[in-house]
XYZ file of C-alpha atoms in Angstrom:
437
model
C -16.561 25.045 -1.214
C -16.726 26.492 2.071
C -20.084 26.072 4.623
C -20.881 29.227 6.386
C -22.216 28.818 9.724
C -25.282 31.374 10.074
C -28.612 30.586 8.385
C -29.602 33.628 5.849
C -30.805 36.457 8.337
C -29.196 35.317 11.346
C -27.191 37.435 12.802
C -23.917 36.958 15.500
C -25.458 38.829 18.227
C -27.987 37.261 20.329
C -31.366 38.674 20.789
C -32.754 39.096 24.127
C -35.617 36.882 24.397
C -34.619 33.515 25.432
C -36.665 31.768 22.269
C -34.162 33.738 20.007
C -30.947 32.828 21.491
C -32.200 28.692 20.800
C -33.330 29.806 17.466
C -29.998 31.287 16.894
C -28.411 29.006 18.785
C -29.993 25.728 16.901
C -28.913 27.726 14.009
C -25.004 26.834 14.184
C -26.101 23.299 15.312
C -24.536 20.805 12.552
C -27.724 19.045 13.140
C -29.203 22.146 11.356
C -29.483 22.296 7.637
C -28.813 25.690 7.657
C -25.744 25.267 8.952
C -24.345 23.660 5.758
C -24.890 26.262 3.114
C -22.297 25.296 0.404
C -23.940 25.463 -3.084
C -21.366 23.027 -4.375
C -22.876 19.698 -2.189
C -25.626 17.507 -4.193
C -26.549 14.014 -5.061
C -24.482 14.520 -8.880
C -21.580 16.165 -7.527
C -21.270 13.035 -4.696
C -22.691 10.659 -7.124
C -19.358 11.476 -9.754
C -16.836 11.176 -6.987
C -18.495 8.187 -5.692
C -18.036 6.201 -8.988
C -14.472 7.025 -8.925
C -13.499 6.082 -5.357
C -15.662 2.330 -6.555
C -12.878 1.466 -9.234
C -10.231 3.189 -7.468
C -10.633 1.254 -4.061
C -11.594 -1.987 -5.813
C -8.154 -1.309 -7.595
C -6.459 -0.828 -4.197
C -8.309 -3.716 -2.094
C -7.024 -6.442 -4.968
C -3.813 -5.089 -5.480
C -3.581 -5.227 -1.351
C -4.675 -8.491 -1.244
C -1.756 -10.124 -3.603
C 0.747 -7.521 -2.068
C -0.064 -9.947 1.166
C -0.049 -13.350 -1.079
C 3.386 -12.252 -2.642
C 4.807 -12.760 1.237
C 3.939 -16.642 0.866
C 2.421 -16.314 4.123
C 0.849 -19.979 4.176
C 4.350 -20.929 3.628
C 6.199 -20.732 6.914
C 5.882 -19.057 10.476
C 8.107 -16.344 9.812
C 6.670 -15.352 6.967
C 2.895 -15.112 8.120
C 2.659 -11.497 10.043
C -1.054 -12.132 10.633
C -1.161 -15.557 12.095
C -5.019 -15.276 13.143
C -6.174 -14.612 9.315
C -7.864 -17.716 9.441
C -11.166 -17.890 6.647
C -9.475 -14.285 5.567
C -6.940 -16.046 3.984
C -8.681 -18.280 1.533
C -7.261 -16.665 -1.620
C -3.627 -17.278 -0.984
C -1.753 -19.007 -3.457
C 1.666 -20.564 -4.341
C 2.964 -16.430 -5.661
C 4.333 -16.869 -9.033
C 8.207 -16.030 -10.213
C 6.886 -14.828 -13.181
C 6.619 -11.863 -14.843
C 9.786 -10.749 -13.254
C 8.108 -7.157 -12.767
C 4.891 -8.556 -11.165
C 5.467 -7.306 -7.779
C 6.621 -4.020 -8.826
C 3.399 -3.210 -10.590
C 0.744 -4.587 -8.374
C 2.380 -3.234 -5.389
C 3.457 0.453 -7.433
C -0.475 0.874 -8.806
C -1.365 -0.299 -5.090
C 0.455 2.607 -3.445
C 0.488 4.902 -6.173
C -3.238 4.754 -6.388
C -3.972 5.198 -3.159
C -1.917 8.023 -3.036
C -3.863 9.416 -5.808
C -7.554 8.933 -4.307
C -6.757 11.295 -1.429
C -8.199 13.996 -2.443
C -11.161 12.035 -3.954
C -11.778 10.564 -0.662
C -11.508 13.728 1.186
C -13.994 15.913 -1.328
C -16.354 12.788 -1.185
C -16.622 12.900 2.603
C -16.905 16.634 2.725
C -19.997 16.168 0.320
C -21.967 13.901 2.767
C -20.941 15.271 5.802
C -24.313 16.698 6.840
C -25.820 13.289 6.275
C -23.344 12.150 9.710
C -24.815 15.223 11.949
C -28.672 14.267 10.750
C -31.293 13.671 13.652
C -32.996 11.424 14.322
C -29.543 9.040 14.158
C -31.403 5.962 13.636
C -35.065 5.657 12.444
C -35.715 2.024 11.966
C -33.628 -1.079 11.616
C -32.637 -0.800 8.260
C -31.674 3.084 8.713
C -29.576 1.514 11.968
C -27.794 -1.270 9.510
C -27.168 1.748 6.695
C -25.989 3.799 9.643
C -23.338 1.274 10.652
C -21.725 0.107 7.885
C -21.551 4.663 7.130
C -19.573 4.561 10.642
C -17.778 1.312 9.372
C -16.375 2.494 5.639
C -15.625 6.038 7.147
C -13.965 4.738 10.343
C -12.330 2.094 7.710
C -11.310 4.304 4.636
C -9.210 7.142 7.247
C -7.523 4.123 8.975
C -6.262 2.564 5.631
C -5.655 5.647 4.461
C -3.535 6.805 7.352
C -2.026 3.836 8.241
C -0.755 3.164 4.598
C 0.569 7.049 4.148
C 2.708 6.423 7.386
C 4.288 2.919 6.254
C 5.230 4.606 2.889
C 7.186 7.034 4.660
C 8.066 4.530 7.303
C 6.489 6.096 10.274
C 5.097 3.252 12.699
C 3.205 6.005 15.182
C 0.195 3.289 15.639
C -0.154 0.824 17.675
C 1.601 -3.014 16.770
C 2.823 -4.086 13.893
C 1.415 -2.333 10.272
C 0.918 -6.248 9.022
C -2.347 -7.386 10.509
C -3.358 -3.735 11.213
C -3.579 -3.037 7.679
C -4.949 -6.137 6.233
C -7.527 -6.612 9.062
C -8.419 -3.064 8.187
C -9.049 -3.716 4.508
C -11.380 -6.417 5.093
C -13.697 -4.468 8.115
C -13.372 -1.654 5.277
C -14.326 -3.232 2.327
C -17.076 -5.244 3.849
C -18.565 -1.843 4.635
C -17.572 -1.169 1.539
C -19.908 -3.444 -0.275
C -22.588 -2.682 1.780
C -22.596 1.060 1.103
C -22.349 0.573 -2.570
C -24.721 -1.933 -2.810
C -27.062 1.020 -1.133
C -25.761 3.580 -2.974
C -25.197 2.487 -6.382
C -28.504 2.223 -7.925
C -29.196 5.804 -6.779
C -26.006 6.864 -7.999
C -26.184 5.384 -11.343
C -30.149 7.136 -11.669
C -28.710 10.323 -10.761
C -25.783 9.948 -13.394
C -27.964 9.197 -16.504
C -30.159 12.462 -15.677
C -27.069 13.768 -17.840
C -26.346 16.894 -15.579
C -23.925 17.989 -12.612
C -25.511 21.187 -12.270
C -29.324 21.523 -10.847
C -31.415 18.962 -10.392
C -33.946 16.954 -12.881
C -37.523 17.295 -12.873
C -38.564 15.407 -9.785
C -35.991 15.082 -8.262
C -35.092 15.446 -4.857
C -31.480 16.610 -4.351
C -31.023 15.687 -0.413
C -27.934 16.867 -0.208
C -28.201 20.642 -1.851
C -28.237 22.898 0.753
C -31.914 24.598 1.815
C -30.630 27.640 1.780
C -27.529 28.112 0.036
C -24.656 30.355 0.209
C -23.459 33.023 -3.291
C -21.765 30.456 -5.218
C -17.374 31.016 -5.113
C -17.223 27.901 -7.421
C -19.166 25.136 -9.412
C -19.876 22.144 -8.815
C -17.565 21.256 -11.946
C -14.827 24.051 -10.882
C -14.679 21.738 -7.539
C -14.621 18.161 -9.575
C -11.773 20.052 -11.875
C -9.564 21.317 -8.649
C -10.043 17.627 -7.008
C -8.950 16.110 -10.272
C -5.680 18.875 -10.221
C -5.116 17.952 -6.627
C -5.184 14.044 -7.372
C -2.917 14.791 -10.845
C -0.290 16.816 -8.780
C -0.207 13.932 -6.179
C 0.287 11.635 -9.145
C 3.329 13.664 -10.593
C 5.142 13.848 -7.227
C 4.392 9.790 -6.160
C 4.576 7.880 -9.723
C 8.229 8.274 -10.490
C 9.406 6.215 -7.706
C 7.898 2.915 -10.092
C 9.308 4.655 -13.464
C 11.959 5.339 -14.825
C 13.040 8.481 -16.587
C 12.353 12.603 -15.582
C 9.788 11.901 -12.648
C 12.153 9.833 -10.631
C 13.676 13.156 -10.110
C 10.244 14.535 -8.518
C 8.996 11.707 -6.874
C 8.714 13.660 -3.209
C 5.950 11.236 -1.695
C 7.448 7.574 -2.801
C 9.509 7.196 -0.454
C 10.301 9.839 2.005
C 11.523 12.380 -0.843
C 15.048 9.953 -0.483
C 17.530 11.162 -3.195
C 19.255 8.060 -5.119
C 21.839 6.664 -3.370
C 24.562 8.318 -5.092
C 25.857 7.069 -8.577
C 27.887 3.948 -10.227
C 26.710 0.458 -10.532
C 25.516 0.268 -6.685
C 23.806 4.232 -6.772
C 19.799 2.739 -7.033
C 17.720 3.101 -4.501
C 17.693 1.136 -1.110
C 15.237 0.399 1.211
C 16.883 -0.017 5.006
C 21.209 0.817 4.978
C 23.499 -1.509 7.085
C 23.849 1.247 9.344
C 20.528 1.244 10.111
C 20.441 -2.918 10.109
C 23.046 -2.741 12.952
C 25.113 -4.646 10.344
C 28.218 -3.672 9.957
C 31.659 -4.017 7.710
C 33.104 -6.377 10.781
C 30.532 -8.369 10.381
C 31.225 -8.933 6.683
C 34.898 -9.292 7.515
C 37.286 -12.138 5.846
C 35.825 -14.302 8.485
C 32.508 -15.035 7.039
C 31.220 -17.590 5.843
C 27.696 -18.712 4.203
C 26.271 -21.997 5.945
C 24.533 -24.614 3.692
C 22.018 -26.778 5.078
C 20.318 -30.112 3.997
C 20.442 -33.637 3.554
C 24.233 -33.531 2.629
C 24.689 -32.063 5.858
C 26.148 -28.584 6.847
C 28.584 -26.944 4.193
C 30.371 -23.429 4.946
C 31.494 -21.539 1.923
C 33.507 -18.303 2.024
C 33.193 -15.408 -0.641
C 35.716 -16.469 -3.035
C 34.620 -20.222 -2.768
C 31.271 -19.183 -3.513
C 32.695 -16.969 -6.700
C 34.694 -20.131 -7.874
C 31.486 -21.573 -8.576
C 29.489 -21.348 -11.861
C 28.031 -17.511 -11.785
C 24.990 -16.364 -13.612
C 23.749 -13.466 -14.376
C 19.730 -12.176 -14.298
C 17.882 -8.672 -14.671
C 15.651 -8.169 -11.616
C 14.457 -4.617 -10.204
C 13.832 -4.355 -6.014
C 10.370 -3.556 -5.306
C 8.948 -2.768 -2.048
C 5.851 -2.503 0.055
C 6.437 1.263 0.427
C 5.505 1.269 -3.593
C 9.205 2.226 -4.772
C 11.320 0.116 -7.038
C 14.385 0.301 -9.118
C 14.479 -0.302 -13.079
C 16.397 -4.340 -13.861
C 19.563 -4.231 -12.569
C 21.950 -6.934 -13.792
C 22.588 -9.296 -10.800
C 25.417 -11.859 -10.770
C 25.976 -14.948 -8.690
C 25.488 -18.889 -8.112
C 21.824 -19.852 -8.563
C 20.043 -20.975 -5.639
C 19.288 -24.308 -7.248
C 22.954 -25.193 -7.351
C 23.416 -24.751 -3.800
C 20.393 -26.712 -3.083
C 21.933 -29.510 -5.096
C 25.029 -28.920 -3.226
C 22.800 -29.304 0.014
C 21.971 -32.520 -0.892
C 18.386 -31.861 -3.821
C 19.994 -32.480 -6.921
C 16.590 -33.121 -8.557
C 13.544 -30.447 -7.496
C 15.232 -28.505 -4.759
C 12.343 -27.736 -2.174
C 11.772 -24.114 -0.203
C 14.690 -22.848 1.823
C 15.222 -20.972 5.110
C 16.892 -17.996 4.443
C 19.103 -16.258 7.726
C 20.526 -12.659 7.516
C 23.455 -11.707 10.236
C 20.723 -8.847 10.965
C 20.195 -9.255 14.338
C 16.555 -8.159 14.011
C 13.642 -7.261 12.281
C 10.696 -8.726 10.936
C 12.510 -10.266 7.826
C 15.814 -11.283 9.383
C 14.309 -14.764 8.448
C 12.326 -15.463 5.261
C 10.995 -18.781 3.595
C 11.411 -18.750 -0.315
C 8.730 -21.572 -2.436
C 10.345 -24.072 -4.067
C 9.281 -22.592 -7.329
C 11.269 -19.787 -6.313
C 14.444 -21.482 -5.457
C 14.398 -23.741 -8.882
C 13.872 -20.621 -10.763
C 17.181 -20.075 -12.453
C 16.764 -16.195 -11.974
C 17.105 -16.932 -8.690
C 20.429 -16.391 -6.936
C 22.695 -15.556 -4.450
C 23.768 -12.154 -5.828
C 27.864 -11.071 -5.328
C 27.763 -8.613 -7.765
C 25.537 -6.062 -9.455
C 25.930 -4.201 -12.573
C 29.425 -5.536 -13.232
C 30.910 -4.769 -9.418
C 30.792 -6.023 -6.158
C 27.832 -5.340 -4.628
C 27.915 -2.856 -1.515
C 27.359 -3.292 1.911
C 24.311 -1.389 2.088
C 23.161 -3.735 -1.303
C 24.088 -6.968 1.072
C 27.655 -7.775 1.075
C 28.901 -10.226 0.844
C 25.731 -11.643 -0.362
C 22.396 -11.049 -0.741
C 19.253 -13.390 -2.312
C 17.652 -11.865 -5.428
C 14.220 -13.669 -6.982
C 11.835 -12.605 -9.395
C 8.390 -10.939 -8.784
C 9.247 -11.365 -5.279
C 8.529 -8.168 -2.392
C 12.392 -6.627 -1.831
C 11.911 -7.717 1.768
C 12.301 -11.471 0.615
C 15.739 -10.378 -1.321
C 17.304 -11.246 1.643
C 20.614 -9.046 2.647
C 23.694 -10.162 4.219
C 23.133 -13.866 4.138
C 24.428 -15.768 6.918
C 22.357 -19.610 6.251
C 20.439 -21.157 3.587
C 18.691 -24.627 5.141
C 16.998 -25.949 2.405
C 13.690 -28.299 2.622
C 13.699 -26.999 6.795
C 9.662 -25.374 5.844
């Protein structure tokens, strides 16, 4: 799939006359369509990839967009990391408690998918890369406009890209916070988006009907085959069939982190390559450790205590007060933004909707503040809906699969709720203040 850089007959050496060196010289110019001389590149071959990368990124930009709703950003300050989103957040809605594995699929096919296009996106831009290096730049006002929104969904597409890739092996090397990066990203992007494909389509859907990859129909001009093109190393489908392969492999080694069974075992990508955290009722997967938290087992000593707040006033409850009270028991996996999550595990504790009666709502609890003894982080503090709280899958887990749950699983205490991100399962619960939204 190569380009090779010499037009057919030029040579390496430069001639002596000062009109040959330009000629050579203009020669290895990307400007210069003999300078791309892959026989792979045409209007088919970018057309195909094209079509995929319109489902596929449609398929990541919705899936994005109620990853970001699932945070109940409208609900409370500390749950709104893009506090500028103004008109950009009309969608949002009250996020739902139900299917219990809602999160965990829209955000798995969100990361898992965009894993998947890389190689699409990659073979795509290598196919209209000589259409960047073309001169004149900019031939009239609507060649300007097409022109921009190119520089815009390039520009756009490697930042997503990038940026997401990093956060799902939780490497923050850009500049502020991944939050408002990424979803003021997705909308520049996809507004450039729409415009290219609103360009492009038509063309691409003629070209598709013609009923062939290879060659070009009768009358057709193929503006992106080469003038001149190089001994063929591959076909045009040879290089669709190794960007499928590379988008399949991608697939294997992501996937399992969202499944369970064999490719949990090979899931390198999703996240970090981690192994499972070793075995028994706490060994599934966790997302940040206490050690890393800055929490430690000191912190959950005899002395602590969960703080109730509402109407009633202030209540403080130890551990085995809190396991004196009616326990119930609920399936719920942990899914994150990274795109991991863990099969149901069986959670037991008080429902959140009995403490908020004991805080004083015996009748339609409202939202709560929850407080971890975290120190810091973004989600030291989260805001749960009041659909959330009166869910009765909703608790305040002490135990997991028939044990105590560990300290790097939130002991004492941590807040499990259905369908919700795994950064709203609060750990290590310090206060629950209940209608303080």
């Amino acid at each position: 799939m190569g380009d090779r850089r010499f037009a057919k007959g030029s040579s390496s050496s430069l001639p002596d006359s000062a009109s040959g060196r330009r000629t050579v010289f203009a020669g290895r110019l990307p400007s210069t369509p003999g300078f791309w001389r892959s026989p792979v590149r045409g209007v088919r071959f970018t057309a195909v990839l094209g079509l995929v990368l319109l489902a596929g990124l449609t398929l990541l930009f919705v899936t994005g967009l109620l990853s970001y709703a699932a945070y109940n950003p409208d609900l409370a300050p500390v749950n709104d990391k893009t506090p500028g989103k103004g008109l950009l957040g009309f969608y949002l809605f009250a996020w739902p408690t139900g299917p219990h594995w809602l999160y965990r699929l829209t955000q798995g096919l969100h990361v898992t998918v965009g894993i998947v296009l890389v190689p699409v996106l990659l073979a795509k831009l290598w196919s209209v890369i000589p259409k960047l290096f073309v001169l004149p730049p900019v031939r009239s006002a609507g060649h300007a406009l097409e022109r921009l929104s190119l520089l815009l969904l390039v520009g756009g597409a490697l930042f997503e890209f990038i940026t997401g890739l990093l956060n799902i092996q939780l490497e923050y090397v850009f500049p502020g916070s991944f939050y408002p990066l990424h979803f003021y990203g997705a909308w520049v992007f996809f507004a450039a988006f729409l415009a290219h494909t609103g360009l492009k389509l038509p063309r691409a859907v003629r070209v598709l009907r013609a009923g062939r990859l290879e060659g070009s129909a009768p009358g057709e001009t193929d503006e992106l085959a080469a003038p001149d093109p190089a001994v063929p190393t591959i076909s045009r489908r040879g290089a669709l069939a190794m960007t499928g392969g590379g988008s399949l492999l991608l697939l294997i080694t992501s996937a399992g982190r969202s499944f369970d069974g064999p490719l949990r075992q090979i899931a390198l990508l999703t996240p970090r390559g981690a192994a499972e955290p070793g075995q028994g009722p706490n060994g599934f997967q966790i997302n940040k450790t206490a050690a890393a938290a800055g929490v430690t087992a000191a912190d959950m000593g005899r002395d602590w205590r969960l703080t109730v707040s509402g109407p009633a006033g202030k209540i403080e409850l130890s551990r085995e007060q809190l396991l004196a009270m009616d326990q119930y028991s609920a399936a719920l996996p942990i899914a994150c933004v990274e795109g991991w999550s863990t099969s149901d595990q069986w959670w037991r504790g008080v429902r959140l909707r009995d403490l908020a009666a004991l805080a004083g709502y015996p009748d339609r609890p409202p939202g709560v503040l929850v407080e971890s003894v975290q120190h810091s982080g973004a989600f030291r503090e989260v805001a749960l809906r009041d659909n959330q709280v009166r869910d009765p899958r909703a608790l305040l887990a002490l135990q997991v699969n028939g044990e105590t749950i560990s300290l790097d699983h939130g002991y004492p205490a941590r807040v499990i709720v259905p369908a919700a991100p795994g950064v709203l399962n609060t750990k290590w619960v310090a206060r629950l203040t209940f209608g303080a939204l």
